[in-house]
XYZ file of C-alpha atoms in Angstrom:
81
model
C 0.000 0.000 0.000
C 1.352 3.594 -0.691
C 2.405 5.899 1.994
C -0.889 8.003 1.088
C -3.258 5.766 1.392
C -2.372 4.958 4.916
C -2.782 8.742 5.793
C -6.364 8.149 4.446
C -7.763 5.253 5.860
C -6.085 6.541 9.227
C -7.223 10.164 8.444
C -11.027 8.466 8.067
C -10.926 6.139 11.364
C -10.173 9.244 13.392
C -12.982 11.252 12.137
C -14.847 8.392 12.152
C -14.333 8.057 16.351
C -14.592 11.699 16.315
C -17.917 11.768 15.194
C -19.145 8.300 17.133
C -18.110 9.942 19.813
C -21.474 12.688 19.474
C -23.529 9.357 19.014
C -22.301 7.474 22.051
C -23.836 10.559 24.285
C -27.402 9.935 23.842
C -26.586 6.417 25.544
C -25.761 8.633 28.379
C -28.609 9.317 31.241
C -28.811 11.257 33.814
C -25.755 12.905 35.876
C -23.287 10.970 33.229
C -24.331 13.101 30.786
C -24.239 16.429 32.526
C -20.547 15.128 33.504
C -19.346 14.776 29.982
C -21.893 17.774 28.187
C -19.857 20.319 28.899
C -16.560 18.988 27.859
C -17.886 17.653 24.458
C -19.551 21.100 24.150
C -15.801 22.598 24.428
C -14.138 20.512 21.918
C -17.140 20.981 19.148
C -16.418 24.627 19.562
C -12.722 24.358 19.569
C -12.257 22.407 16.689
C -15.511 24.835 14.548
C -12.913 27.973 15.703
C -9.672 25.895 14.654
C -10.985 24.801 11.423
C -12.437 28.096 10.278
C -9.214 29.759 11.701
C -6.932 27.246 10.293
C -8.364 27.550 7.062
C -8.355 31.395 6.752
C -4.291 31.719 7.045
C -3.648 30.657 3.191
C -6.420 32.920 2.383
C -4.733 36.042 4.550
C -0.958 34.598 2.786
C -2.243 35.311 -0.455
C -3.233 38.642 -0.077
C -0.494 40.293 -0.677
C 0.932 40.439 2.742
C 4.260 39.839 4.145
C 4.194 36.588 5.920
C 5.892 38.126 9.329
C 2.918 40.588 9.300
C 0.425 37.750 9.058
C 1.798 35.411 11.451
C 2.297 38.434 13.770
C -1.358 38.813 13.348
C -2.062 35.038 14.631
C 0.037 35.261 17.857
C -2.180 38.249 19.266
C -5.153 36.608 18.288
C -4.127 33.274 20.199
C -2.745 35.430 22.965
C -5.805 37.248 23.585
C -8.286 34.364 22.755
């Protein structure tokens, strides 16, 4: 098998568990739920922000901008998020 498909069936198991992992809490009753909500609420919102954020850097690179401004630009934001 080539190096690249490995990357993609490994790539697709661990979005795979990412998403079972939304599933498996409406096994959850009562206080076990209210345990985990609020932690599964955090890392939904993490990765939305990360993969919007992530994805506007090559956007912001090709503008016409050095790359020291832009990047400058990403530190403050992290350091004040």
């Amino acid at each position: 098998m080539s190096n690249t498909l490995l990357w993609i069936i490994a790539s697709g198991l661990l979005m795979s568990g990412k998403a079972l992992t939304g599933g498996l809490t409406f096994q959850l009753v009562g206080s076990s739920i209210e345990r985990f909500l609020l932690p599964l609420v955090a890392f939904s919102a993490g990765a939305l922000i990360g993969g919007a954020f992530f994805h506007m850097i090559p956007a912001s690179l090709e503008g016409g901008r050095e790359n020291l401004i832009v990047f400058g630009w990403v530190i403050i934001g992290f350091s004040l998020f």
